[in-house]
mmCIF file of C-alpha atoms in Angstrom:
data_model
loop_
_atom_site.group_PDB
_atom_site.id
_atom_site.type_symbol
_atom_site.label_atom_id
_atom_site.label_comp_id
_atom_site.label_asym_id
_atom_site.label_seq_id
_atom_site.Cartn_x
_atom_site.Cartn_y
_atom_site.Cartn_z
ATOM 1 C CA GLN A 1 -23.445 -77.373 -6.510
ATOM 2 C CA VAL A 2 -25.978 -75.857 -8.903
ATOM 3 C CA GLN A 3 -25.274 -74.121 -12.195
ATOM 4 C CA LEU A 4 -27.855 -71.876 -13.801
ATOM 5 C CA VAL A 5 -27.848 -70.741 -17.426
ATOM 6 C CA GLU A 6 -30.354 -68.179 -18.692
ATOM 7 C CA SER A 7 -31.496 -67.700 -22.265
ATOM 8 C CA GLY A 8 -34.237 -65.973 -24.218
ATOM 9 C CA GLY A 9 -33.687 -62.324 -23.464
ATOM 10 C CA GLY A 10 -33.960 -59.705 -26.160
ATOM 11 C CA SER A 11 -35.629 -56.517 -27.274
ATOM 12 C CA VAL A 12 -39.345 -55.935 -27.553
ATOM 13 C CA GLN A 13 -41.703 -53.002 -27.862
ATOM 14 C CA ALA A 14 -43.884 -51.905 -24.995
ATOM 15 C CA GLY A 15 -46.985 -54.049 -24.715
ATOM 16 C CA GLY A 16 -45.191 -57.053 -26.162
ATOM 17 C CA SER A 17 -44.269 -60.389 -24.649
ATOM 18 C CA LEU A 18 -41.075 -62.277 -24.017
ATOM 19 C CA ARG A 19 -40.165 -65.530 -22.299
ATOM 20 C CA VAL A 20 -36.848 -66.079 -20.578
ATOM 21 C CA SER A 21 -35.633 -69.540 -19.641
ATOM 22 C CA CYS A 22 -33.161 -70.956 -17.184
ATOM 23 C CA ALA A 23 -31.510 -74.373 -17.352
ATOM 24 C CA ALA A 24 -30.540 -75.753 -13.952
ATOM 25 C CA TYR A 25 -27.691 -78.236 -13.658
ATOM 26 C CA GLY A 26 -27.170 -80.090 -10.387
ATOM 27 C CA SER A 27 -29.474 -81.070 -7.580
ATOM 28 C CA ILE A 28 -32.514 -78.916 -6.893
ATOM 29 C CA TYR A 29 -33.752 -80.327 -3.595
ATOM 30 C CA TYR A 30 -37.366 -80.241 -2.395
ATOM 31 C CA ASN A 31 -36.608 -77.451 0.089
ATOM 32 C CA MET A 32 -35.145 -75.162 -2.554
ATOM 33 C CA CYS A 33 -36.817 -72.326 -4.382
ATOM 34 C CA LEU A 34 -36.121 -71.148 -7.909
ATOM 35 C CA GLY A 35 -36.653 -67.577 -8.890
ATOM 36 C CA TRP A 36 -35.970 -64.551 -11.035
ATOM 37 C CA PHE A 37 -34.342 -61.288 -10.069
ATOM 38 C CA ARG A 38 -33.624 -58.227 -12.181
ATOM 39 C CA GLN A 39 -31.317 -55.270 -12.040
ATOM 40 C CA ALA A 40 -31.630 -52.117 -14.098
ATOM 41 C CA PRO A 41 -28.702 -49.712 -14.572
ATOM 42 C CA GLY A 42 -28.232 -47.553 -11.509
ATOM 43 C CA LYS A 43 -30.805 -49.483 -9.499
ATOM 44 C CA GLU A 44 -30.637 -52.177 -6.869
ATOM 45 C CA ARG A 45 -31.348 -55.763 -7.732
ATOM 46 C CA GLU A 46 -34.949 -56.735 -7.012
ATOM 47 C CA GLY A 47 -36.800 -59.998 -6.719
ATOM 48 C CA VAL A 48 -39.321 -60.582 -9.496
ATOM 49 C CA ALA A 49 -40.823 -64.014 -8.822
ATOM 50 C CA ARG A 50 -40.076 -67.319 -7.164
ATOM 51 C CA ILE A 51 -41.505 -70.840 -7.068
ATOM 52 C CA ASP A 52 -41.087 -73.713 -4.639
ATOM 53 C CA SER A 53 -41.157 -77.466 -5.141
ATOM 54 C CA TYR A 54 -44.934 -77.534 -4.604
ATOM 55 C CA GLY A 55 -45.507 -74.973 -7.329
ATOM 56 C CA GLU A 56 -46.368 -72.185 -4.932
ATOM 57 C CA THR A 57 -45.454 -68.856 -6.480
ATOM 58 C CA SER A 58 -44.922 -65.299 -5.336
ATOM 59 C CA TYR A 59 -44.438 -62.126 -7.350
ATOM 60 C CA ALA A 60 -43.276 -58.580 -6.908
ATOM 61 C CA ASP A 61 -46.214 -56.169 -6.928
ATOM 62 C CA SER A 62 -44.801 -54.471 -10.019
ATOM 63 C CA VAL A 63 -45.208 -57.610 -12.147
ATOM 64 C CA LYS A 64 -48.312 -59.257 -10.689
ATOM 65 C CA GLY A 65 -50.839 -60.072 -13.381
ATOM 66 C CA ARG A 66 -48.266 -59.610 -16.148
ATOM 67 C CA PHE A 67 -45.503 -62.128 -15.422
ATOM 68 C CA THR A 68 -45.819 -65.863 -14.812
ATOM 69 C CA ILE A 69 -43.110 -68.082 -13.352
ATOM 70 C CA SER A 70 -43.166 -71.802 -14.072
ATOM 71 C CA GLN A 71 -40.901 -74.827 -13.876
ATOM 72 C CA GLU A 72 -40.705 -78.238 -15.410
ATOM 73 C CA TYR A 73 -41.602 -81.206 -13.209
ATOM 74 C CA ALA A 74 -37.973 -82.262 -12.844
ATOM 75 C CA ARG A 75 -37.139 -78.668 -11.874
ATOM 76 C CA ASN A 76 -34.317 -78.600 -14.410
ATOM 77 C CA LYS A 77 -35.925 -75.779 -16.362
ATOM 78 C CA LEU A 78 -37.385 -72.511 -15.110
ATOM 79 C CA TYR A 79 -39.348 -69.994 -17.144
ATOM 80 C CA LEU A 80 -40.581 -66.442 -16.816
ATOM 81 C CA GLN A 81 -43.345 -65.469 -19.210
ATOM 82 C CA MET A 82 -43.534 -61.704 -19.430
ATOM 83 C CA ASN A 83 -46.600 -60.068 -20.966
ATOM 84 C CA SER A 84 -47.678 -56.445 -21.315
ATOM 85 C CA LEU A 85 -44.073 -55.392 -20.996
ATOM 86 C CA LYS A 86 -43.250 -51.825 -20.023
ATOM 87 C CA PRO A 87 -40.080 -49.795 -20.544
ATOM 88 C CA GLU A 88 -39.497 -49.961 -16.786
ATOM 89 C CA ASP A 89 -39.148 -53.749 -17.094
ATOM 90 C CA THR A 90 -35.866 -53.176 -18.933
ATOM 91 C CA ALA A 91 -33.136 -54.879 -16.906
ATOM 92 C CA MET A 92 -30.727 -57.755 -16.701
ATOM 93 C CA TYR A 93 -32.721 -60.762 -15.551
ATOM 94 C CA TYR A 94 -31.054 -63.348 -13.342
ATOM 95 C CA CYS A 95 -32.111 -66.874 -12.501
ATOM 96 C CA ALA A 96 -31.480 -67.911 -8.896
ATOM 97 C CA ALA A 97 -31.755 -70.961 -6.659
ATOM 98 C CA GLY A 98 -31.522 -71.437 -2.912
ATOM 99 C CA LEU A 99 -33.159 -72.622 0.248
ATOM 100 C CA CYS A 100 -36.707 -71.315 0.510
ATOM 101 C CA GLY A 101 -36.351 -70.814 4.254
ATOM 102 C CA ARG A 102 -33.454 -68.396 3.784
ATOM 103 C CA TRP A 103 -34.608 -66.734 0.571
ATOM 104 C CA ASP A 104 -35.909 -63.539 2.192
ATOM 105 C CA VAL A 105 -33.103 -63.316 4.742
ATOM 106 C CA THR A 106 -29.825 -64.159 3.063
ATOM 107 C CA GLY A 107 -31.025 -64.555 -0.498
ATOM 108 C CA PRO A 108 -30.380 -67.320 -3.027
ATOM 109 C CA ASP A 109 -27.205 -69.353 -2.988
ATOM 110 C CA TYR A 110 -26.776 -69.781 -6.736
ATOM 111 C CA TRP A 111 -27.029 -67.304 -9.595
ATOM 112 C CA GLY A 112 -26.956 -67.387 -13.355
ATOM 113 C CA GLN A 113 -24.990 -64.976 -15.504
ATOM 114 C CA GLY A 114 -28.075 -63.006 -16.560
ATOM 115 C CA THR A 115 -29.939 -62.267 -19.764
ATOM 116 C CA GLN A 116 -30.799 -58.770 -20.974
ATOM 117 C CA VAL A 117 -34.386 -57.700 -21.548
ATOM 118 C CA THR A 118 -34.952 -54.347 -23.226
ATOM 119 C CA VAL A 119 -38.403 -52.837 -23.675
ATOM 120 C CA SER A 120 -38.707 -49.825 -25.942
ATOM 121 C CA SER A 121 -41.537 -47.312 -25.849
#
């Protein structure tokens, strides 16, 4: 069982930066990925970024070059550094964990409660 707790959301003006964090409790095995999703009001949830145990990362096209996902060596902390924020980045951001091999098919197995990020123009 894995528990995920996000923190660090808030409000920022367009062009600003924000870092959200996620504390992971439980066993994050070598074959698991950690990642971030977001959901804006009236929109479907979308994957933002993910990282595997080797540090390999992938990003949604909409955030490439602006967002950076990282994790601590013990994989008990996950971060998302968000730069050059845009109003369209406004959403609830969720931390997630699950088997990398199933990530794109069935999605993550564990979810945090979310942290709100609001970007004003």
